[in-house]
Coordinates of C-alpha atoms in Angstrom, one line a residue:
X1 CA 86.2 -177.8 174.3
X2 CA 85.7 -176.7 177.9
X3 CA 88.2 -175.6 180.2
X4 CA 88.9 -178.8 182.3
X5 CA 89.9 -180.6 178.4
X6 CA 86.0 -181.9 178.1
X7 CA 83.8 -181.5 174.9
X8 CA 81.1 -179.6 175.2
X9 CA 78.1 -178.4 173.1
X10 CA 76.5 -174.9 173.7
X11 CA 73.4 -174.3 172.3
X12 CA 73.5 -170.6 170.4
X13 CA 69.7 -169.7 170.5
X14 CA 68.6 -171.8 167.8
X15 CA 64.8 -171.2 166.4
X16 CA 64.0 -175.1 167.7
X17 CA 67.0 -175.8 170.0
X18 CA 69.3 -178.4 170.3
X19 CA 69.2 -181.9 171.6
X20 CA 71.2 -184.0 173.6
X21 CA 70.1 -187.8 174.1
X22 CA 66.6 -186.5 173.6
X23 CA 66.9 -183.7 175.9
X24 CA 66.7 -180.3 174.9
X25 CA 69.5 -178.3 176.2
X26 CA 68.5 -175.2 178.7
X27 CA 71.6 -172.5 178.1
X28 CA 74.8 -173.0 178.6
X29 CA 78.0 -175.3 178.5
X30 CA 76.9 -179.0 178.7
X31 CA 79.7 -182.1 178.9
X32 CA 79.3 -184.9 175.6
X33 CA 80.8 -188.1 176.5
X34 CA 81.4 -190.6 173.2
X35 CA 78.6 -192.3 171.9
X36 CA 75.9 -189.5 173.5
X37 CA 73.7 -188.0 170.1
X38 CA 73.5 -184.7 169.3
X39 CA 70.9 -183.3 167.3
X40 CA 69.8 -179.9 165.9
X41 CA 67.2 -179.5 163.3
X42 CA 67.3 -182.5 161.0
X43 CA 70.6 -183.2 161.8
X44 CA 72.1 -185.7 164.1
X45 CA 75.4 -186.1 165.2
X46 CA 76.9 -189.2 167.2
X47 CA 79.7 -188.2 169.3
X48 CA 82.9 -190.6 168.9
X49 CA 86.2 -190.5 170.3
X50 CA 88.9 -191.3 167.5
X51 CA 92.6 -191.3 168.1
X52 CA 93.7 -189.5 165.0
X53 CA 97.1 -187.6 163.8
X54 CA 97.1 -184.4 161.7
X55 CA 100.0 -183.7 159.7
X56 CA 99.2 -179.9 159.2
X57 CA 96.7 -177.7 160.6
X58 CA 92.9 -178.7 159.7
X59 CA 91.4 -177.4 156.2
X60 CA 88.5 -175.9 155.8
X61 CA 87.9 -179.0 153.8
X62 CA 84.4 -180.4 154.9
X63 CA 84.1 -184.3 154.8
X64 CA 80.4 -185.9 155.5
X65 CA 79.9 -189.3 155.3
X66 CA 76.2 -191.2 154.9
X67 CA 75.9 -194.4 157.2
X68 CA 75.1 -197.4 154.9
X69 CA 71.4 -197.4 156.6
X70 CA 70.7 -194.4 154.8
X71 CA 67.4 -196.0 152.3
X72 CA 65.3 -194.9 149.4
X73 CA 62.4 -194.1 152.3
X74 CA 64.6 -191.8 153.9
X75 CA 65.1 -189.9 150.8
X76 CA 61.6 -189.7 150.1
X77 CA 60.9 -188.2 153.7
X78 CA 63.9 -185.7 153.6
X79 CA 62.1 -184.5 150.4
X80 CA 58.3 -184.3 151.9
X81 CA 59.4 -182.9 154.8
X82 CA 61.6 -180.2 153.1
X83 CA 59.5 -179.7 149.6
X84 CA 58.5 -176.2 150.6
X85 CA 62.3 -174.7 151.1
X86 CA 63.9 -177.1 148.3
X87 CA 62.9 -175.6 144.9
X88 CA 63.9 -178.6 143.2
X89 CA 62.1 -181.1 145.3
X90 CA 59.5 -181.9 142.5
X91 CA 62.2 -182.5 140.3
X92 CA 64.2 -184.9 143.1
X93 CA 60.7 -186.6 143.6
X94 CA 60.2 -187.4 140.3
X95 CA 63.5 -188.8 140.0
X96 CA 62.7 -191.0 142.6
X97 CA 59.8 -192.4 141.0
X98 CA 61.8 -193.1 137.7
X99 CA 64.1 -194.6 139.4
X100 CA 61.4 -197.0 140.7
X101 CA 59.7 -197.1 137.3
X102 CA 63.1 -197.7 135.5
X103 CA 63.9 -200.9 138.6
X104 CA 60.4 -202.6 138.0
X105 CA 60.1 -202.2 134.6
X106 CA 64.4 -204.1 134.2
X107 CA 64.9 -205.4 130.5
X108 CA 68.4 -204.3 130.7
X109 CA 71.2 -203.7 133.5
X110 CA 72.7 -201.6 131.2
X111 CA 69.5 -200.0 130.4
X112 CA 68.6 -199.4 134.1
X113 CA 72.0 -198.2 134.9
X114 CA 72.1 -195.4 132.5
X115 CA 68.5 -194.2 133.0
X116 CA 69.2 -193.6 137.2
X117 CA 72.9 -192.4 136.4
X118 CA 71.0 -189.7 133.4
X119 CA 68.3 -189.0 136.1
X120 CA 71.3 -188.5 138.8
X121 CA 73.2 -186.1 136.5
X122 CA 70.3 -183.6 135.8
X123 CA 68.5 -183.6 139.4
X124 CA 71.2 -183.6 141.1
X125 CA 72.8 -180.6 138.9
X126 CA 76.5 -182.3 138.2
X127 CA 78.6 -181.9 135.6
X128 CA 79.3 -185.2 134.8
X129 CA 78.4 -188.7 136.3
X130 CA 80.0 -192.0 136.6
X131 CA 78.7 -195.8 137.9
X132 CA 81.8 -197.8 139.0
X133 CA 81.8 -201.6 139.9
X134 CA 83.7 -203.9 141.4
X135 CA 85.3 -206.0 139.2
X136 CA 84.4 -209.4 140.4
X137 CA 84.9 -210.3 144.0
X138 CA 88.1 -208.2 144.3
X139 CA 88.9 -205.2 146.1
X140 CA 89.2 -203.1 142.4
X141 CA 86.5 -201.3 140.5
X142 CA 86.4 -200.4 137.0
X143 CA 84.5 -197.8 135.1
X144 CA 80.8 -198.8 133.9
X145 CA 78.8 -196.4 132.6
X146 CA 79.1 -192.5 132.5
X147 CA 77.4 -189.6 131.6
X148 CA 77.4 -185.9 131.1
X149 CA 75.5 -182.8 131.9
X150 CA 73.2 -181.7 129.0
X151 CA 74.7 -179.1 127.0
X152 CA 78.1 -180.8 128.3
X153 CA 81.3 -179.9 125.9
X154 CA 83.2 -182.5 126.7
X155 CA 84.4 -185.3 125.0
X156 CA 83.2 -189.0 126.4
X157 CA 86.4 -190.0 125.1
X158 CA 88.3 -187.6 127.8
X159 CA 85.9 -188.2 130.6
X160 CA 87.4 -187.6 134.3
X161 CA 86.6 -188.9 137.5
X162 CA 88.6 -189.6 140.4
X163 CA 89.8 -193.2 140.9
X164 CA 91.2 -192.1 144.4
X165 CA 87.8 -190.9 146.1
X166 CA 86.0 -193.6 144.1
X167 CA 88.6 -196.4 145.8
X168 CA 88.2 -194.7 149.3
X169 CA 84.5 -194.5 149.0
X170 CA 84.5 -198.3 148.2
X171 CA 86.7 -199.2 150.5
X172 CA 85.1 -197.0 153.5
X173 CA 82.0 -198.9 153.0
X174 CA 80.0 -195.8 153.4
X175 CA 78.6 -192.7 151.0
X176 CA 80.9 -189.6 151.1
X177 CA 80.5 -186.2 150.4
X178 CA 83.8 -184.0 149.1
X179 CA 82.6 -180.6 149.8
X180 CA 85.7 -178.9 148.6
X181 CA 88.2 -181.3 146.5
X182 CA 90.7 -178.5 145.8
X183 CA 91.7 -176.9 149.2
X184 CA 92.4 -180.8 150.2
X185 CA 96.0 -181.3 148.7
X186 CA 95.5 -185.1 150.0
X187 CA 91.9 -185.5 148.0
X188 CA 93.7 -183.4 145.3
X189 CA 94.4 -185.7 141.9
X190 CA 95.3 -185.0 138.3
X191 CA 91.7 -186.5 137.3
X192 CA 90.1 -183.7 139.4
X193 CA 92.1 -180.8 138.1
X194 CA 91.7 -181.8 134.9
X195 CA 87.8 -182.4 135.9
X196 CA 87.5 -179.0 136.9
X197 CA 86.0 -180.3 139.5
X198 CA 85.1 -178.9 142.7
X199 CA 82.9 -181.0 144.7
X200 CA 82.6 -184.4 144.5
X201 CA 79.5 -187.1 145.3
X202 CA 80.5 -190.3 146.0
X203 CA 77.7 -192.8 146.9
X204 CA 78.4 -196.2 147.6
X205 CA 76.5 -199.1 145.7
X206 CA 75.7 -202.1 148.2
X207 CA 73.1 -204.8 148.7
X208 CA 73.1 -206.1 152.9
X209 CA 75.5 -209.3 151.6
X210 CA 78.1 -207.1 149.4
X211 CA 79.4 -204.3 148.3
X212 CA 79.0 -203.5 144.3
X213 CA 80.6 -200.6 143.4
X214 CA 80.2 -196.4 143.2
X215 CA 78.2 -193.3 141.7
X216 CA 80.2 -191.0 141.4
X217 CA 79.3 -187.5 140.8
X218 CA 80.6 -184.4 140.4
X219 CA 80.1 -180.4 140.1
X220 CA 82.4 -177.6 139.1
X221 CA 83.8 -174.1 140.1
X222 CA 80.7 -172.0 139.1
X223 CA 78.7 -174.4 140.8
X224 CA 77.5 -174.4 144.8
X225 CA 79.0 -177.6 146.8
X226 CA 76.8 -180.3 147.1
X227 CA 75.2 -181.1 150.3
X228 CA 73.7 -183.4 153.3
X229 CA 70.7 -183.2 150.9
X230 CA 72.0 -184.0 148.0
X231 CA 73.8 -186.7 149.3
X232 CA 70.9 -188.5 150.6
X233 CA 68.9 -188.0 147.6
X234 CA 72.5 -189.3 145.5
X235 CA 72.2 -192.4 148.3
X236 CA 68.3 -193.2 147.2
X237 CA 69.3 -193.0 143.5
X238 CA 72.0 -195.4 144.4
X239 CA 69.7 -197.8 146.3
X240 CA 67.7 -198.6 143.1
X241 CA 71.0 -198.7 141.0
X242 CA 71.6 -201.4 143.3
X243 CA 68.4 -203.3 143.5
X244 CA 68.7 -203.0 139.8
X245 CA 72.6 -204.9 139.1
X246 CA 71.0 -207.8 142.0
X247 CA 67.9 -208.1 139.8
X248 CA 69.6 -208.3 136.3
X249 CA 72.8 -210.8 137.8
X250 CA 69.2 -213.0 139.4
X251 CA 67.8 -212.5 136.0
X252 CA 71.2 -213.4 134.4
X253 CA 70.9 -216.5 135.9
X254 CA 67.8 -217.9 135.6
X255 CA 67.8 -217.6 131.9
X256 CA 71.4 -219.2 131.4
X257 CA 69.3 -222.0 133.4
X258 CA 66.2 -221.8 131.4
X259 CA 68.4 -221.5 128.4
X260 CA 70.3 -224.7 129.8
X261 CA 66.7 -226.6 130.4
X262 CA 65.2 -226.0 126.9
X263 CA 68.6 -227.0 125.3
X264 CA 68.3 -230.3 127.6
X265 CA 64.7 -230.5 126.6
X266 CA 65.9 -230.3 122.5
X267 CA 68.3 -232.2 123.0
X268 CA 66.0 -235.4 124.0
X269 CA 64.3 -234.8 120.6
X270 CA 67.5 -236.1 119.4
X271 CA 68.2 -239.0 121.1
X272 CA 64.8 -240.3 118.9
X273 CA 66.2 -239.7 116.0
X274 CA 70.0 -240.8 115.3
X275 CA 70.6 -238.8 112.0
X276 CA 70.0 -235.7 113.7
X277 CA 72.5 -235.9 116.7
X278 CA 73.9 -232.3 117.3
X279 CA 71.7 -231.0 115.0
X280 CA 70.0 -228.4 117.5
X281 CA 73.2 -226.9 118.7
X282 CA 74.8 -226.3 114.8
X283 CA 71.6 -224.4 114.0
X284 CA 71.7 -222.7 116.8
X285 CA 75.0 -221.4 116.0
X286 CA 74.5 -220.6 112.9
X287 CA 71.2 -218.6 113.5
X288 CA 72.9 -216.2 116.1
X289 CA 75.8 -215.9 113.9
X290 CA 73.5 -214.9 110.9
X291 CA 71.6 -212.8 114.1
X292 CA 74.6 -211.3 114.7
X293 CA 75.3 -210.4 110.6
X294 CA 72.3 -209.0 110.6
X295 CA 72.6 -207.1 113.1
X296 CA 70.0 -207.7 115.4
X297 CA 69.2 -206.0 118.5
X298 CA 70.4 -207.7 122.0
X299 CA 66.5 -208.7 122.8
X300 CA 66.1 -210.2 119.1
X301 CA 69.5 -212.5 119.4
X302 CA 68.2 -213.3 122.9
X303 CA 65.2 -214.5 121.4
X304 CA 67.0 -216.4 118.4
X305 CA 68.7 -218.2 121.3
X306 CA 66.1 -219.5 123.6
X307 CA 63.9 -220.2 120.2
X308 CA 66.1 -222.2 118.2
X309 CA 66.9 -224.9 120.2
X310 CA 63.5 -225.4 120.5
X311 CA 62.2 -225.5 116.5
X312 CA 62.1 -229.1 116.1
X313 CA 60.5 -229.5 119.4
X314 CA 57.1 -230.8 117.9
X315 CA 59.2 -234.0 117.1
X316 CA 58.3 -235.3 120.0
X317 CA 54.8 -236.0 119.0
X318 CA 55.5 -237.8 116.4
X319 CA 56.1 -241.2 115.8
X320 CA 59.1 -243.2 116.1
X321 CA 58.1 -245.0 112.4
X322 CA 58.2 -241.7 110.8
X323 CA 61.0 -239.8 112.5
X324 CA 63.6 -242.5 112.7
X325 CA 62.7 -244.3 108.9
X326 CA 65.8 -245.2 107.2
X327 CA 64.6 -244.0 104.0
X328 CA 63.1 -241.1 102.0
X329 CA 59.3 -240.4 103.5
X330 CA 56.2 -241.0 101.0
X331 CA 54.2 -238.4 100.7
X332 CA 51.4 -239.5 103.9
X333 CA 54.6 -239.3 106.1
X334 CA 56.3 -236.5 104.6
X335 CA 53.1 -234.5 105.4
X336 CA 52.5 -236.1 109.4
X337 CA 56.3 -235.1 109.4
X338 CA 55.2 -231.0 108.5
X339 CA 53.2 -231.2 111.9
X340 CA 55.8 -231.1 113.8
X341 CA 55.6 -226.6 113.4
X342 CA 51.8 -226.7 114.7
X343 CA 52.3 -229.3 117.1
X344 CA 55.6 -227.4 118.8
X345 CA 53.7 -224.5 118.8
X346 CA 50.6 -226.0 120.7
X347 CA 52.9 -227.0 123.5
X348 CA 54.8 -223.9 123.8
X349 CA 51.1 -222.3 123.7
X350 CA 51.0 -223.3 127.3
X351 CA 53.4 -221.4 128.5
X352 CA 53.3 -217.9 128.2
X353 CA 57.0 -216.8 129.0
X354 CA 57.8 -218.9 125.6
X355 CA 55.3 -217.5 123.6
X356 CA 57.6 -214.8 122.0
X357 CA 59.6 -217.6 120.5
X358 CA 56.2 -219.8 119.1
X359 CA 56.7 -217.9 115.3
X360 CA 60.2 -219.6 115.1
X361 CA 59.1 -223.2 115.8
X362 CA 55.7 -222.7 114.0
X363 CA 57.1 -220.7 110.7
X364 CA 60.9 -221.7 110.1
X365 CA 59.8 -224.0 107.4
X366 CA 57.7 -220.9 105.8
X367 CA 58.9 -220.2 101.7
X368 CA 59.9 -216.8 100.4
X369 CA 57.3 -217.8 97.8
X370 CA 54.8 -218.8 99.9
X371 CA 54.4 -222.5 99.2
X372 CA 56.0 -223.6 102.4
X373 CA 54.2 -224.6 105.5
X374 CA 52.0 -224.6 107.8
X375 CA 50.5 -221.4 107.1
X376 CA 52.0 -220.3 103.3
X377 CA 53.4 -217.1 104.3
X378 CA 54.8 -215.3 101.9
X379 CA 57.9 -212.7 101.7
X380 CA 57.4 -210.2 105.0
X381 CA 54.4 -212.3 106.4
X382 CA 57.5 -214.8 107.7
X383 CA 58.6 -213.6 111.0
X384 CA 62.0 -212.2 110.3
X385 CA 63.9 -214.8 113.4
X386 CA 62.1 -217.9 111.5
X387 CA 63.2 -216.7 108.4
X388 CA 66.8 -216.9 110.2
X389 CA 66.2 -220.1 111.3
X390 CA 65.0 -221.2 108.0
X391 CA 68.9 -220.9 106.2
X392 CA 70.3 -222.5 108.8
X393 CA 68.0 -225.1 109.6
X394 CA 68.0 -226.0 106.1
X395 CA 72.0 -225.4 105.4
X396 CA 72.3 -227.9 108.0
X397 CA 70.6 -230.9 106.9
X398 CA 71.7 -230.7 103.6
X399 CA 75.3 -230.8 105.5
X400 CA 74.1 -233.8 107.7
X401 CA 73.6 -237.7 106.9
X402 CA 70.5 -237.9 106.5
X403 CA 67.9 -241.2 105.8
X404 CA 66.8 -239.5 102.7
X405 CA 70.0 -238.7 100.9
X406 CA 70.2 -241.4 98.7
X407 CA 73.6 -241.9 99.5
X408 CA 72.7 -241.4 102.9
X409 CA 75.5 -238.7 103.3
X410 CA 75.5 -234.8 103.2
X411 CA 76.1 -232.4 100.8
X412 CA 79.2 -231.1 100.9
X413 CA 79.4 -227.3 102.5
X414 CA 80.3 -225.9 98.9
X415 CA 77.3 -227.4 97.6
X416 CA 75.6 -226.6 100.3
X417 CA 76.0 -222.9 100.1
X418 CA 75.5 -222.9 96.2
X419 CA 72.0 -224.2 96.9
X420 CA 71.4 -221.8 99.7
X421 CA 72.6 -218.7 97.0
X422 CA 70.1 -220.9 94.5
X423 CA 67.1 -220.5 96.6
X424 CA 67.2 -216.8 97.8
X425 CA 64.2 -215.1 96.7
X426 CA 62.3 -218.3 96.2
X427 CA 62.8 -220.4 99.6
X428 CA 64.8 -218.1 101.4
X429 CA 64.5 -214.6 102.5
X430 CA 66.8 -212.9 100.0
X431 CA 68.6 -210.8 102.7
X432 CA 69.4 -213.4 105.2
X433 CA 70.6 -215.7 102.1
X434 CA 73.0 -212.9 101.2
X435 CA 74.2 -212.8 105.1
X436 CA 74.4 -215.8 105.7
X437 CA 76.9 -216.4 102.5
X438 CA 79.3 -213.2 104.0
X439 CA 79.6 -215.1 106.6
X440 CA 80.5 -218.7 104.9
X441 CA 84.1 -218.7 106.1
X442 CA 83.1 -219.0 109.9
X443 CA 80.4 -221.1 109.2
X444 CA 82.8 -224.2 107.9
X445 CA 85.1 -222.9 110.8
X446 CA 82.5 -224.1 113.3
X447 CA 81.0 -227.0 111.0
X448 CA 84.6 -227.7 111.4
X449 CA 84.4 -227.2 115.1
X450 CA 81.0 -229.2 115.9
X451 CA 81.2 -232.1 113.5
X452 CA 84.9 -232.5 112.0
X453 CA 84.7 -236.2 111.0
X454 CA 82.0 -235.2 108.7
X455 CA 82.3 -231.7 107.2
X456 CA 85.3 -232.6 104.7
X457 CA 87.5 -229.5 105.3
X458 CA 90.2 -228.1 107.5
X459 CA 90.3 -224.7 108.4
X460 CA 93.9 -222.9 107.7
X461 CA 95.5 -221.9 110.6
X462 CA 95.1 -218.2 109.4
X463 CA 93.3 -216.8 106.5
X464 CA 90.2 -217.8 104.6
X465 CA 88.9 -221.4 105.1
X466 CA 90.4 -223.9 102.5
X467 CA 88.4 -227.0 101.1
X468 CA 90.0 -230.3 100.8
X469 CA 88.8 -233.1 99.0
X470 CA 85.5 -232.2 99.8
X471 CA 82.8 -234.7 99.2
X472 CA 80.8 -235.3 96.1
X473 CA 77.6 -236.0 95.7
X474 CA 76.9 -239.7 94.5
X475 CA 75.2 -239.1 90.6
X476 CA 72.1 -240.3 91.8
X477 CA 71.6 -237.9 94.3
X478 CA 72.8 -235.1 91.9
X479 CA 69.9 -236.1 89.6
X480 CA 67.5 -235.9 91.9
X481 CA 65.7 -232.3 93.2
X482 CA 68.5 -230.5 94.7
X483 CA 66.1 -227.5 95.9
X484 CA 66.7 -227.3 100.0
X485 CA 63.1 -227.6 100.6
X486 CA 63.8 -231.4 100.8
X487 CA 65.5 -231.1 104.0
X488 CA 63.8 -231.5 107.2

């Protein structure tokens, strides 16, 4: 400050001067007036006036802040332009890159998320790492995803970072860099102390319409403080960690609306056929929850869901004489009736975002044995998800009314389930027959749920499910070929 109260900036004999407005300064004292730029180096400063209070004398606590312009191109030039005095530019670069690779390569968010926050961590040298996003609309966060250091001793299950910095990071709307967390008694917290930690990185996750949350990062005592550098590299990272949660909630939604369109489409399959009203959705349910038994990974169940509805989908080509008889098929129609797999399968053929899901609609009737159709598979040759769909799609019609039950009525869910334990090993694949009987109890629970003025039993209010007065087949019917394979 000069000595008339003004602010003034003095250039020391820098190597490549300093700037003011665009001017370089000749020596001496010159007057800054707010909003006039300063910049030395790389570095520019914008000169605002700020009515502001201090309760104690100033720290040598160093605060820097990142404007929410910073961008993924900046971060790319601050390394080019300083790869030859940055050791670990190759290593920032490449980080960079993966990030990149990671965004345009999105299966999961979660996925994503933990790749950038792992490549964040080790480039970035911290101790620990944390991804914190706003919990719906509201002015609150909540801890995502974190990750440690290589080599780290701690415990996940006693990880620290500060909720304080995060909050005023988020609600700043702006990046900030904590050069020296413990000489601030206002930054100071418990979660820091017992962090150990001595500088903190907090980078704000936004999109230009909202704000989505924090990266937090953080080093410790035997560590240097992070810097300018660091925090625009930590602000890249951050711009693909938010491209990434935009691209999965825009993925999230188109398939809930796919997913939404193909059960519409199933569902007019139906409306041909009156026995088989709500048929799709039960096997559907009971495929993810045998998924789910068997545990299957996130990508599979997602599969089992979009393909399931969509089994029966060749129905459409046939014809309305056939599909809706009320009475047993003869053979001639019973064998048009098996073309409903290869049909389904031609007109998913067409479109090659469904094609994952063709072996379910073309193989679900396959046999363990291999005298099922259309192609006789046998054992491991059957897909695994049609072999899913096969106990379930077969437990329920058996369950259902049905044209060809002589007594035009289902099996009850004990039968059912008898037949199901019958045919493992012969129709069905031995391992899903066995899951899919662990899980019998909510199976009548949401037969129960679906269809309950047909399945013959109430579920107790707690406990195991309880039969009562379930039906029995007519004698007829018992007589007849009980074997599951009957049921379309």
């Amino acid at each position: 400050m000069g000595g008339d109260g003004t602010w003034v900036v003095r250039d020391l004999e820098s190597t490549n001067g300093t700037y003011l407005n665009g001017n370089k300064l000749p020596p001496g004292e010159h007057a800054v007036r707010p909003r006039d730029v300063i910049q030395f180096g790389k570095v520019a400063v914008l000169v605002e006036l700020v009515d502001a209070t201090l309760d104690g004398p100033p720290s040598d606590q160093m605060i820097v802040t990142a404007a929410a312009r910073s961008t993924f191109e900046e971060g790319l030039k601050r390394i080019a332009f300083d790869r030859n005095s940055m050791p670990r530019a190759g290593d920032q670069l490449l980080a960079l890159l993966r990030a990149g690779h990671h965004l345009n390569h999105l299966e999961s968010e979660d996925q994503l998320l933990e790749s950038i926050l792992n490549d964040a961590v080790s480039v970035l040298d911290a101790q620990r790492g944390a991804i914190v996003l706003a919990d719906g609309d509201g002015p609150d966060v909540k801890l995502r995803l974190r990750a440690l250091a290589v080599g780290s001793s701690e415990s996940k299950g006693r990880f620290h970072f500060s909720k304080r910095l995060t909050a005023r990071c988020y609600a700043k709307g702006e990046s900030v860099l904590f050069c020296n967390v413990q000489d601030d008694g206002d930054l100071m917290t418990q979660s820091i102390a017992d962090g150990a930690m001595s500088s903190v990185l907090c980078v704000l996750l936004r999109t230009p319409r909202r704000k989505l949350g924090v990266l937090h990062l953080d080093r410790g005592f035997f560590q240097s403080p992070f810097t300018e550098d660091d925090l625009l590299l930590a602000d890249a990272l951050a711009a693909n960690v938010s491209a990434g949660i935009e691209c999965a909630a825009l993925l999230k939604k188109q398939r809930a609306l796919f997913l939404k369109t193909i059960t519409m489409l199933a569902q007019m399959v139906e409306l041909r056929d009156e026995y088989t009203g709500g048929h799709t959705q039960r096997v559907t349910r009971y495929a993810t929850m045998l998924g789910e038994k068997l545990d299957l990974p996130e990508d599979q169940l997602e599969l089992l869901r979009l393909g399931t509805p969509l089994h029966d989908i060749g129905k459409i080509g046939i014809s309305d004489e056939i599909l809706r008889a009320p009475r047993r098929l003869t053979p001639q129609e019973f064998a048009t009736m098996q073309t409903h797999t290869t049909l389904g399968a031609e007109y998913l053929g067409g479109i090659p975002e469904l094609h994952p899901i063709i072996p379910i609609v073309r193989n679900h009737h396959e046999r363990w044995d291999g005298t099922g159709y259309p192609d006789r598979m046998s054992k491991e040759e059957i897909p695994f998800l049609a072999r899913i769909v096969a106990v379930a799609d077969a437990f329920d019609a058996m369950t259902s009314h049905r044209p060809y039950h002589e007594s035009k009525r289902g099996r009850s869910p004990v039968d059912a389930f008898a037949e199901v334990e019958r045919q493992a090993g012969r129709q069905f694949d031995p391992k899903c027959a066995e899951a899919f009987l662990l899980i019998r109890e909510e199976i009548m629970r949401t037969m129960y749920e679906l269809m309950p003025e047909t399945t013959g039993f109430h579920p107790a209010p707690s406990g195991p499910v309880t039969a009562i007065g379930l039906r029995q087949q007519d004698e007829a019917e018992a007589t007849e070929s009980a074997s599951a394979e009957h049921y379309l």
